[in-house]
Short mmCIF file of C-alpha atoms in Angstrom, two decimals:
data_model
loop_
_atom_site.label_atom_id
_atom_site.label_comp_id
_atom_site.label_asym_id
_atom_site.label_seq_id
_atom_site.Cartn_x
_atom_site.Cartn_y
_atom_site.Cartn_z
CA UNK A 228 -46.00 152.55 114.52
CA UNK A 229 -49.66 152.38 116.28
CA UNK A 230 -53.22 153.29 114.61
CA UNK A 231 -56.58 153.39 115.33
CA UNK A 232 -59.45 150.83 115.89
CA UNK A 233 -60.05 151.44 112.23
CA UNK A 234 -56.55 151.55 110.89
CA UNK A 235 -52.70 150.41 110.87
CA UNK A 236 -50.12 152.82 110.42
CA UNK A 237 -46.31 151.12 109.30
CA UNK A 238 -43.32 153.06 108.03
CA UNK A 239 -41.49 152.04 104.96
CA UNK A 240 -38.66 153.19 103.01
CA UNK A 241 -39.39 152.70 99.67
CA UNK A 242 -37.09 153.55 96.68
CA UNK A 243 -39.23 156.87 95.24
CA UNK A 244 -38.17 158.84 92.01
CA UNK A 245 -36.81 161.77 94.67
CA UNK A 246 -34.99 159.18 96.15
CA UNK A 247 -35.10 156.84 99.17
CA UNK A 248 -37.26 158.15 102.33
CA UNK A 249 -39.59 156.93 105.00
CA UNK A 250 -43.13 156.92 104.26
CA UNK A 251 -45.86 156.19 106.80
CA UNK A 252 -48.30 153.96 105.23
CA UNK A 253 -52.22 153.82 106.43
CA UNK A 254 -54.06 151.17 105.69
CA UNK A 255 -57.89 150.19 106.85
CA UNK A 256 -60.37 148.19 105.59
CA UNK A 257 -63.09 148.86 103.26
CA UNK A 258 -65.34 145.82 104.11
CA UNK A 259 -65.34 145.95 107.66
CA UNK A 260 -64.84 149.43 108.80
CA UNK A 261 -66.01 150.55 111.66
CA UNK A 262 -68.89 153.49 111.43
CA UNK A 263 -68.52 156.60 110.79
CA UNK A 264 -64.92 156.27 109.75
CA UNK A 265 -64.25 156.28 106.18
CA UNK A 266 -60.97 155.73 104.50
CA UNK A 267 -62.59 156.04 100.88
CA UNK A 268 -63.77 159.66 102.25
CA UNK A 269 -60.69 160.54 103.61
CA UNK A 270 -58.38 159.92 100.46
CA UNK A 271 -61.30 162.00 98.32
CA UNK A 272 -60.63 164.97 101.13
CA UNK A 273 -56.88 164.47 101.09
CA UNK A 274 -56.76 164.14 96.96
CA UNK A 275 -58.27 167.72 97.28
CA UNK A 276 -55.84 169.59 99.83
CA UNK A 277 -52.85 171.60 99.63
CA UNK A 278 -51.31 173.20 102.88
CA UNK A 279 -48.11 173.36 104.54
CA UNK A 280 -50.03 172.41 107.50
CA UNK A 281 -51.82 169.71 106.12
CA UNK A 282 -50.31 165.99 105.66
CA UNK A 283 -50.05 165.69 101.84
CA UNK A 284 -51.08 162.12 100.03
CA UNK A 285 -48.29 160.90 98.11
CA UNK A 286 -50.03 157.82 96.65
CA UNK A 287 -52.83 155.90 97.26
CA UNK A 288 -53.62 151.99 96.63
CA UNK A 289 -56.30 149.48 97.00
CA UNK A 290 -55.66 145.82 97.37
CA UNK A 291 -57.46 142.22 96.39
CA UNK A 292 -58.11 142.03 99.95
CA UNK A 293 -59.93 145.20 99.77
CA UNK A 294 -57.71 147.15 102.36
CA UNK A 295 -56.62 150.61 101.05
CA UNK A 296 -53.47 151.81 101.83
CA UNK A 297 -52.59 155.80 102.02
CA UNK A 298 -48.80 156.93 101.37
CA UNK A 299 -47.95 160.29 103.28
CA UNK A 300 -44.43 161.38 104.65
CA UNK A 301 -42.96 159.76 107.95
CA UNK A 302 -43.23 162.10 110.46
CA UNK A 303 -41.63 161.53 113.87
CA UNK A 304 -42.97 163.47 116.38
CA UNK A 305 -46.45 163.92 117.81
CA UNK A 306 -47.94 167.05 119.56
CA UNK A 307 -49.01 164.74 121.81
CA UNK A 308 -45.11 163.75 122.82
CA UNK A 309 -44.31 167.09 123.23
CA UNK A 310 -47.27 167.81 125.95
CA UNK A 311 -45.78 164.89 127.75
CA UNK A 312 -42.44 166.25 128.11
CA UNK A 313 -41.52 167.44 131.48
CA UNK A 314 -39.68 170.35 129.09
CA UNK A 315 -42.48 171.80 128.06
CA UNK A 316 -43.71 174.24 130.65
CA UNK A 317 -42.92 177.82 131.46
CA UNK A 318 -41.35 176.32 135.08
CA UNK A 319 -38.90 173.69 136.21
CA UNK A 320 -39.89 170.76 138.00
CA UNK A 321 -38.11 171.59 141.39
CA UNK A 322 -38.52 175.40 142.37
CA UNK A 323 -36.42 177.17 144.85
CA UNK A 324 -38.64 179.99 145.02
CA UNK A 325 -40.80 182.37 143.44
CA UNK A 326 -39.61 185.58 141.33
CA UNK A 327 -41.00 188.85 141.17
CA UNK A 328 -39.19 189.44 138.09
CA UNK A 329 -41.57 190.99 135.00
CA UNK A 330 -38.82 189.21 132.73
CA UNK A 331 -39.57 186.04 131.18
CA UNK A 332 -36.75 183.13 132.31
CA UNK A 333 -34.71 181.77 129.24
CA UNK A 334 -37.08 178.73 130.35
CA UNK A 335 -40.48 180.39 129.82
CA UNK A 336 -39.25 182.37 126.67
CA UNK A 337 -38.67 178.54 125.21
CA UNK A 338 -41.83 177.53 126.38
CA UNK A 339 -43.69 180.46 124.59
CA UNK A 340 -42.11 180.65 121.29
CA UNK A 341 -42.61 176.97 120.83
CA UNK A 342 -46.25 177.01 122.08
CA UNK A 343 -47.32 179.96 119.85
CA UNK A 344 -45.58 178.41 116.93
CA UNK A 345 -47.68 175.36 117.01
CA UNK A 346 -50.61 176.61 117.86
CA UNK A 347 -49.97 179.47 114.66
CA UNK A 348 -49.21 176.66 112.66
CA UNK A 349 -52.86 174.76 113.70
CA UNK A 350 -55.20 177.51 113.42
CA UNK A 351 -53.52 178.11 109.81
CA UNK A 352 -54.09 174.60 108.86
CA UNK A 353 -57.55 174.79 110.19
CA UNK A 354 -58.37 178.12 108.86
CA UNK A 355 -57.64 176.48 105.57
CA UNK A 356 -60.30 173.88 105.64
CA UNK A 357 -62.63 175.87 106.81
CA UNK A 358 -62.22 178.73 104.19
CA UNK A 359 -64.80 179.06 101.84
CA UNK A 360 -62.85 177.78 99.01
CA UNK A 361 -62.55 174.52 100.59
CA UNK A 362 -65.48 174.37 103.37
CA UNK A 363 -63.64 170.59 105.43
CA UNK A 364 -64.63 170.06 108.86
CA UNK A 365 -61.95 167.88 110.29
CA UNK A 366 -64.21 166.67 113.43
CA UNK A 367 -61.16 165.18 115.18
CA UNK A 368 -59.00 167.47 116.56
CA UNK A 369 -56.56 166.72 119.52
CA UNK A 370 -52.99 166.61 120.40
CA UNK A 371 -51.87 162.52 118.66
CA UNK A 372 -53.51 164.44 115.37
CA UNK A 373 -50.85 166.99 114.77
CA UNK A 374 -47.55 166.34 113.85
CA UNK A 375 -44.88 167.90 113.53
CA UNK A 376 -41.87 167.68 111.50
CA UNK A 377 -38.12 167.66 112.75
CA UNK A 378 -38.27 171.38 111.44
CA UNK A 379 -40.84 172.48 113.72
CA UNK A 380 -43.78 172.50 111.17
CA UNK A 381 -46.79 171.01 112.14
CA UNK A 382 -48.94 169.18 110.27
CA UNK A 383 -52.76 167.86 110.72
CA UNK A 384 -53.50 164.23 110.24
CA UNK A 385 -57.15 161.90 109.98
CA UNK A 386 -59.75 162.95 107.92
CA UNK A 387 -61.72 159.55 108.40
CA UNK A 388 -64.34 161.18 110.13
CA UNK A 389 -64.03 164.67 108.35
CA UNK A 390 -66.86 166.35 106.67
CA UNK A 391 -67.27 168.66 103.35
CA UNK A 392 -70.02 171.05 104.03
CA UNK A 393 -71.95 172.14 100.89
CA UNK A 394 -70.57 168.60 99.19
CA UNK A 395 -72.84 167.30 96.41
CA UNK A 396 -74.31 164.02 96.63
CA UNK A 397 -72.51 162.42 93.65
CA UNK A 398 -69.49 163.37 95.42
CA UNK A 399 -70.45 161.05 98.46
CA UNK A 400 -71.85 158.11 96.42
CA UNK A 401 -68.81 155.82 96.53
CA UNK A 402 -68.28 156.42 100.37
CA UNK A 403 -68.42 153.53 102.73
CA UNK A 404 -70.35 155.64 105.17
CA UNK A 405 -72.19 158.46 103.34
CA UNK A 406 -73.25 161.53 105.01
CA UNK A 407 -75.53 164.42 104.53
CA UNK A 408 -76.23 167.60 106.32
CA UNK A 409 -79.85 166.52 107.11
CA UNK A 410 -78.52 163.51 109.23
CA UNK A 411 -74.95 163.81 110.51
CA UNK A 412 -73.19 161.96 113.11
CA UNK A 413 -73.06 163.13 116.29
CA UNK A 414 -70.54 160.04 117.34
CA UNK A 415 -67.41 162.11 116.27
CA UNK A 416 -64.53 163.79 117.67
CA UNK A 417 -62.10 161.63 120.72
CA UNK A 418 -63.14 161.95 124.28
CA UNK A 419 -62.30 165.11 126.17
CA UNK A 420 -62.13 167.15 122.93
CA UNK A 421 -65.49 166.86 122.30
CA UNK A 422 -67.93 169.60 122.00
CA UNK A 423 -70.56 169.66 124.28
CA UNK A 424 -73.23 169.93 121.59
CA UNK A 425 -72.56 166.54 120.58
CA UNK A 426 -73.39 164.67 123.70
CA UNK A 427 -76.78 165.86 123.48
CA UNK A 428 -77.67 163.79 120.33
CA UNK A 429 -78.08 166.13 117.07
CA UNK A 430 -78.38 165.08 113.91
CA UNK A 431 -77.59 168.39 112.25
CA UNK A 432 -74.91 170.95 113.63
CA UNK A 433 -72.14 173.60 113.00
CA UNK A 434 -69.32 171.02 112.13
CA UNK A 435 -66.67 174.12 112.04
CA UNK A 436 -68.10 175.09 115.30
CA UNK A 437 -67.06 171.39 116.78
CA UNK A 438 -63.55 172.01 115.67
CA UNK A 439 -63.48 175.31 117.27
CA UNK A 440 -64.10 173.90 120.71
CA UNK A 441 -61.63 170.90 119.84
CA UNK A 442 -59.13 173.65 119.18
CA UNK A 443 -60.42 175.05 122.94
CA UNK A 444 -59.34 171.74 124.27
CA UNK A 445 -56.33 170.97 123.29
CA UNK A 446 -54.29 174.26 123.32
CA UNK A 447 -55.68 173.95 127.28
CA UNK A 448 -54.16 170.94 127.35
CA UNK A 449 -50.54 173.10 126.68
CA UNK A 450 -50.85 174.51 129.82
CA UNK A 451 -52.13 171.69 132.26
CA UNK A 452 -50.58 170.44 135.08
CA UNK A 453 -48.03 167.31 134.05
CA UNK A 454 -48.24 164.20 136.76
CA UNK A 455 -45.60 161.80 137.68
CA UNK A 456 -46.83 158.30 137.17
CA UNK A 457 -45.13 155.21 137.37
CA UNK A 458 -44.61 152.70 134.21
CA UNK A 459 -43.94 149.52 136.33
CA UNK A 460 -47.13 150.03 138.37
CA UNK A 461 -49.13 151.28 135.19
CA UNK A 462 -47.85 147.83 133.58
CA UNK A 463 -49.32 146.32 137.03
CA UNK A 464 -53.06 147.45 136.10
CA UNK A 465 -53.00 151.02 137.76
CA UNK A 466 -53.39 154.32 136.29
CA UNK A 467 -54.28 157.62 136.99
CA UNK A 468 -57.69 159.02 135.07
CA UNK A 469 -57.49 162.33 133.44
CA UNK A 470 -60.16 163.07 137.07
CA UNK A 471 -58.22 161.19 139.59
CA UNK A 472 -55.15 163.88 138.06
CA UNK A 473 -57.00 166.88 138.69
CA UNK A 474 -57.74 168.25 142.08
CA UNK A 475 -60.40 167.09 144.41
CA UNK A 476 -63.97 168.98 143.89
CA UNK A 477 -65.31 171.39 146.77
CA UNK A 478 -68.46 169.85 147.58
CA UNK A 479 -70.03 171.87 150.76
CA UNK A 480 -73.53 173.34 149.86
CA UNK A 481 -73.75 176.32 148.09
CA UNK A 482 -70.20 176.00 147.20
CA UNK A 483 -68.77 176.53 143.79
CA UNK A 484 -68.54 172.71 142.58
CA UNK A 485 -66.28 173.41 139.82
CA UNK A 486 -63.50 175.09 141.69
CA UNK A 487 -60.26 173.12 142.70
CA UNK A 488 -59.64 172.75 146.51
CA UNK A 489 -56.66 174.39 145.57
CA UNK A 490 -54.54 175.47 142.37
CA UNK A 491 -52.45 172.86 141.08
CA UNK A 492 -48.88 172.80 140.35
CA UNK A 493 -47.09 172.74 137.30
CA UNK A 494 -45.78 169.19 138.51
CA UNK A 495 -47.79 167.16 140.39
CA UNK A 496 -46.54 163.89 142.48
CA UNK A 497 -49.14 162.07 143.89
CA UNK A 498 -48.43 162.36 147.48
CA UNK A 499 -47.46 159.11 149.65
CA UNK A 500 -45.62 157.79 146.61
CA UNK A 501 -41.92 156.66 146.08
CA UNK A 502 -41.96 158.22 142.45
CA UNK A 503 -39.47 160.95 142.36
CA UNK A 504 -38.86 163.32 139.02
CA UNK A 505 -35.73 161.42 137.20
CA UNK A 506 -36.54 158.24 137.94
CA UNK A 507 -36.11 155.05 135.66
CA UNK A 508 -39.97 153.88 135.90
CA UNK A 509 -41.34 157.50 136.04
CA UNK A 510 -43.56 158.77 133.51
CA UNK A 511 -45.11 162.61 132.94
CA UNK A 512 -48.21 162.81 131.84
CA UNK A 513 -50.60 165.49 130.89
CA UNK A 514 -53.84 166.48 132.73
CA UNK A 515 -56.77 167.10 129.98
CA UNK A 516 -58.57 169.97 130.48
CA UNK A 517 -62.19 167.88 130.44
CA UNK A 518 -62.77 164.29 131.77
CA UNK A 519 -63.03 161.91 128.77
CA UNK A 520 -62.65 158.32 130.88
CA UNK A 521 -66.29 158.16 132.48
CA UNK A 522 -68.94 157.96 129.42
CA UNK A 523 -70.77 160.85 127.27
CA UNK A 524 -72.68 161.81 130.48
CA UNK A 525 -69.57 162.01 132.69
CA UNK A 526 -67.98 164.45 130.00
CA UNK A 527 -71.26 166.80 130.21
CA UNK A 528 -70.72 167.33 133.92
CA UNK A 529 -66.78 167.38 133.83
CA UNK A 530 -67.53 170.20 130.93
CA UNK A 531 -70.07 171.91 133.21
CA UNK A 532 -68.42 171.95 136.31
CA UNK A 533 -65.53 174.05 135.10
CA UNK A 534 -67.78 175.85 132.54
CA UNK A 535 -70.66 175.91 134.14
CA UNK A 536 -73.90 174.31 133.96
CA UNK A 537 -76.00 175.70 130.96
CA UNK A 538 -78.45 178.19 130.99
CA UNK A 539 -80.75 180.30 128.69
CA UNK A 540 -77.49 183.44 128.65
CA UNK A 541 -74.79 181.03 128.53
CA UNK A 542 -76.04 178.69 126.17
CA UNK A 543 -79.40 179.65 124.20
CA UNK A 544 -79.63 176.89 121.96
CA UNK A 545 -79.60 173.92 124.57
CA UNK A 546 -82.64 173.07 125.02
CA UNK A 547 -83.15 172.44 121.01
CA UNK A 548 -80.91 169.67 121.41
CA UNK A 549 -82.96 166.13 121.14
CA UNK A 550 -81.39 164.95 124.31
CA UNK A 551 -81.59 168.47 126.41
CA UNK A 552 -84.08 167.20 128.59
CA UNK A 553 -83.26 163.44 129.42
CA UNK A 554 -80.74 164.29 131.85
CA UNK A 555 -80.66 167.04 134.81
CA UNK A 556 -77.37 168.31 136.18
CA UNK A 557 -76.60 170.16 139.29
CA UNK A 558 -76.51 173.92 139.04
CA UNK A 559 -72.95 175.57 139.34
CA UNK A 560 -71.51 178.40 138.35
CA UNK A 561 -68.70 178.78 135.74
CA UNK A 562 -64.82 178.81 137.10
CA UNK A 563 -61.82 180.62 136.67
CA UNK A 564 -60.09 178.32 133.99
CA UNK A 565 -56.61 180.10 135.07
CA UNK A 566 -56.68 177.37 138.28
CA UNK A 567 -57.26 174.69 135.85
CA UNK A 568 -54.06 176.14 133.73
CA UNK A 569 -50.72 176.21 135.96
CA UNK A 570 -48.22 176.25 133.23
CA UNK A 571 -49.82 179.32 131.68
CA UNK A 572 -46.45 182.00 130.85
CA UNK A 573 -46.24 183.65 134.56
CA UNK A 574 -45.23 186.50 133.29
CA UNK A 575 -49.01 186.82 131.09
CA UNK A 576 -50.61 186.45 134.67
CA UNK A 577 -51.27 189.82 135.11
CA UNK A 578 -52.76 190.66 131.60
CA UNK A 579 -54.94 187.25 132.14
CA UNK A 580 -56.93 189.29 134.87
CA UNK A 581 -58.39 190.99 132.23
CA UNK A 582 -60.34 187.86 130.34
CA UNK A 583 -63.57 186.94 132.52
CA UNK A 584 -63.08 183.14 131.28
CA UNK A 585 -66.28 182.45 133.35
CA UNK A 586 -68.64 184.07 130.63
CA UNK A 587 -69.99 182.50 127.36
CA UNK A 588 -70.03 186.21 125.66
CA UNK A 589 -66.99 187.08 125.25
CA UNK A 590 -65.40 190.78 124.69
CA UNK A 591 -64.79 192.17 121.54
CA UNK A 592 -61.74 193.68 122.38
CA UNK A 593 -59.27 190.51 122.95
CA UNK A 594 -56.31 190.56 125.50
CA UNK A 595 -52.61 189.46 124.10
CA UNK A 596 -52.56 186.21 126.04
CA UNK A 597 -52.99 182.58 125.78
CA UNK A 598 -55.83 182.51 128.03
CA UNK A 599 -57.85 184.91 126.37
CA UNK A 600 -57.60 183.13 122.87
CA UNK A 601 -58.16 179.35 124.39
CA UNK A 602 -61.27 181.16 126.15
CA UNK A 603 -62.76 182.21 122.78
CA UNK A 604 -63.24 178.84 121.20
CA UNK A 605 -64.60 177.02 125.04
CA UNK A 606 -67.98 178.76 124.63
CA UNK A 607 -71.39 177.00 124.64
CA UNK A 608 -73.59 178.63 122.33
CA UNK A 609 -71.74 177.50 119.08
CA UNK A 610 -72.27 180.64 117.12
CA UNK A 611 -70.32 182.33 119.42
CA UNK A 612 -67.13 180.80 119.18
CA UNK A 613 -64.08 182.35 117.89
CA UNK A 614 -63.82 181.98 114.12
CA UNK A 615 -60.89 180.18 112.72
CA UNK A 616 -59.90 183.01 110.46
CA UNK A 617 -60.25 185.81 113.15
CA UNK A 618 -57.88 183.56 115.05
CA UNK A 619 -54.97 184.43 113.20
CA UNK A 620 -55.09 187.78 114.20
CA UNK A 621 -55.37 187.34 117.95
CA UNK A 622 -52.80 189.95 119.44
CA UNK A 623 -51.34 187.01 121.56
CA UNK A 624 -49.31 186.45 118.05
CA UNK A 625 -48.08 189.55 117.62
CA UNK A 626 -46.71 189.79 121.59
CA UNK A 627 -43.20 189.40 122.87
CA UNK A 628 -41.58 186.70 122.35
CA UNK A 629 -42.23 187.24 118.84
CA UNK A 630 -43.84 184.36 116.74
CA UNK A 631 -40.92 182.04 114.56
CA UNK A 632 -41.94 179.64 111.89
CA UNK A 633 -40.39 176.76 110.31
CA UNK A 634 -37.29 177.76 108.34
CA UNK A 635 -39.21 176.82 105.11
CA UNK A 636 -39.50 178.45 101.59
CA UNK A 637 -41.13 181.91 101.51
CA UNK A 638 -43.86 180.48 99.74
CA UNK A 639 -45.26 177.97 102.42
CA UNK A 640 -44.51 180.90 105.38
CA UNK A 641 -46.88 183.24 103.57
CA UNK A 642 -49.33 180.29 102.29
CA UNK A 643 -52.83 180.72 103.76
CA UNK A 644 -51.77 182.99 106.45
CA UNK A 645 -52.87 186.75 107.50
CA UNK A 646 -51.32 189.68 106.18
CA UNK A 647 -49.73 190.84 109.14
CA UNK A 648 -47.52 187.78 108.94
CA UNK A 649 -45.25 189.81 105.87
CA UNK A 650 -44.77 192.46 107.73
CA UNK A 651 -40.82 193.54 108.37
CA UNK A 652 -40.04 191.61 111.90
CA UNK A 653 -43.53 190.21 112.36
CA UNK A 654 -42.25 186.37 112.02
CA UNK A 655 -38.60 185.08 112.28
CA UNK A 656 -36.86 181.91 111.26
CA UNK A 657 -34.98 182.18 114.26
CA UNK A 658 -35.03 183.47 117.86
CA UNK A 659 -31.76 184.42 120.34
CA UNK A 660 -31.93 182.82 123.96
CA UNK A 661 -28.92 182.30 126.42
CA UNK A 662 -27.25 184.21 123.43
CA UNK A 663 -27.35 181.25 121.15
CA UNK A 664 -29.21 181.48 118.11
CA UNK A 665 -32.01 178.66 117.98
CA UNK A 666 -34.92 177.67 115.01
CA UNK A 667 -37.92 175.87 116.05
CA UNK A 668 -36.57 172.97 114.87
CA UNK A 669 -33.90 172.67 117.37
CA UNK A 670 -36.71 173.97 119.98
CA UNK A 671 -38.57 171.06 119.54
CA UNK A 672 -35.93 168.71 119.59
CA UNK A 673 -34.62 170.04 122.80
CA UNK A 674 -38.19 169.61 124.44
CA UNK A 675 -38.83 165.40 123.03
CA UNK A 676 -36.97 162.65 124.00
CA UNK A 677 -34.68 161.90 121.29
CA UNK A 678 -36.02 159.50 118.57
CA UNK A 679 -34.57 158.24 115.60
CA UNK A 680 -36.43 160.28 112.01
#
């Protein structure tokens, strides 16, 4: 198993009083770790949480070396692995033409109940950390930090760089990196999940508001365009960047900057190449929504050319930031994010012409779609980002296909989640397709490349 800069992660099967199982063991040093992550703070956070969504801490132990090691269950998939998969998208790769059918394909109806289930499962796993009982921002959300289990539930991981809002200062004392509402890092979150806020240097911010755009970010990154790339040349030294991937940039004067040349494709091959879908060295890969590769300053305009460049309506609070003024970007307007989304449901394409994604003020009367709900948390002005626990009621939940949840005990399906979810028929265990009946479970496994759990 990988890790981070900070950490190893093994797996183990150790003989447990509930019998033999893998466990996935983290372990990081408490002498040499690297700033702001904290393993010390992240056992205190996990000690203290209880959610199905939520990676329980088994055990915890602390070595003469000084390296602490975190037990948690073995989990074998990634969100991340499933975003790679060529399976998950609303089309197939080769397409013999389009359909004018309003009916969703077997295909897309896959695609949909799987996406909404994860994404359910997230925002209830974030909701809970944010609630006021427990008041955790996680600060590192993206795809590699939510598992999910061979029964479909997923499960958020890595609270290194987490913070407790409202935490006393005895609380913090024995953390390796303590931190305080007053001064906060800014040097959190991964790459093109980032908030905008923090590129601009504060030292105090709406931590729940940096997950909410996080959120933004990644359930984008469910309907992105997935590009062919090839392993034996990536082992060579080449690789695409997350804005080679993504189409070329209109650049005439007075043009809109942000928009694509054209839309792109569900599946993209890069043209003049030999890579064909099926083969050996091939590799999918999934476009991020935001260009992480080229620095904190790179990110800002990646961000504002598809959101558009700030301004006193879209974003009132920029120019409080300490860095607001040290750098000048172009002006351009905000872009349709549907170009940026080809594996959005086609069948939610006309109901998505009702969601203006180019404004930073959105309505109050939400549209049941994907696109309206990812639009909610990509706002600038912080405050008016979708909150975690008005989420879960987004009508996108409620729509056809209906929304199917692990085949767990009652208790964890109603745990921490809206009333609506008991109603008679509002959530199944199991959904029909092709007549065969399927749980999310055997939805995921049909959409990852095997691997042995």
């Amino acid at each position: 198993m990988d890790g981070s800069p900070t950490s190893i992660v093994t797996r183990i099967e150790p003989d447990l009083p509930d019998g033999p199982r893998f466990i996935a063991v983290k372990t990081s040093t408490t002498t040499h770790a690297k700033e702001p992550h904290d393993i010390i703070k992240e056992v205190r956070l996990l000690a203290s949480l209880s959610h199905p969504n939520v990676i329980p801490l088994i055990k915890h132990e602390i070595s003469r070396s000084q390296n602490l090691s975190l037990w948690m269950p073995y989990i074998p998939y990634t969100l991340e692995e499933v975003l790679q998969s060529s399976r998950f998208s609303p089309h197939p790769i080769i397409s013999f033409g389009s359909t004018t059918s309003s009916s969703p394909t077997p295909r897309e109806v896959q695609f949909v109940v799987l996406a909404k289930s994860i994404i359910f499962q997230v925002l209830c796993g974030m909701s809970y950390l944010h609630s006021e009982h427990v008041q955790i921002a996680h600060r590192d959300v993206k795809p590699s930090n939510v598992l999910l289990t061979p029964m479909g539930c997923a499960q958020i991981i890595d609270f290194g760089i987490a913070f407790h809002v409202g935490e006393d200062r005895a609380s913090k004392a024995k953390d390796l990196w303590p931190e305080y509402t007053a001064r906060m890092y800014f040097e959190v979150s991964t790459g093109p999940y980032r908030a905008p806020e923090l590129l601009f240097g504060p030292r105090t911010y709406n931590a729940f508001a940096i997950d909410a755009w996080s959120l933004g970010a990644t359930f984008a990154e469910f309907f992105t365009p997935l590009h062919l790339q090839d392993d034996d040349e990536d082992e060579q030294g080449f690789s695409f960047q997350s804005s080679d991937r993504m189409p070329d940039f209109k650049s005439e004067p007075g043009s809109d900057a942000g928009a694509p040349a054209s839309p792109p494709a569900p599946f993209v091959i890069p043209p003049g190449t030999h890579m064909r879908p099926g083969m050996p060295s091939g590799r999918w890969s999934r476009a991020s929504l935001f260009d992480g590769t080229r620095g904190e300053i790179g990110l800002a305009w990646s961000i504002f050319k598809i959101r558009g460049t700030p301004n006193a309506d879209t974003w009132p609070s920029f120019l409080t930031l300490p860095d607001a003024n040290k750098v000048f970007f172009a002006d351009v307007p905000a872009t349709d994010l549907t170009i940026r989304l080809p594996n959005l449901p086609p069948t939610t394409t006309s109901a998505s012409l009702r969601t203006d994604t180019a404004t930073h003020a959105p309505c109050s009367d939400p549209v049941s779609t994907p696109l309206d709900l990812l639009h909610r948390f990509l706002v600038y002005e912080p405050s008016r980002r979708l909150h975690l626990s008005e989420s879960l009621d987004h009508p996108w939940f409620r729509a056809e296909p209906g929304l199917v949840l692990p085949a767990d005990s009652e208790e964890d399906i109603q745990m921490g989640r809206p009333a609506w979810v008991s109603e008679a028929g509002a959530v199944t265990r199991s959904f029909i397709v092709e007549g065969q009946s399927r749980t999310l479970g055997d939805l995921l496994r049909m959409h990852v490349v095997s691997k042995e759990h």
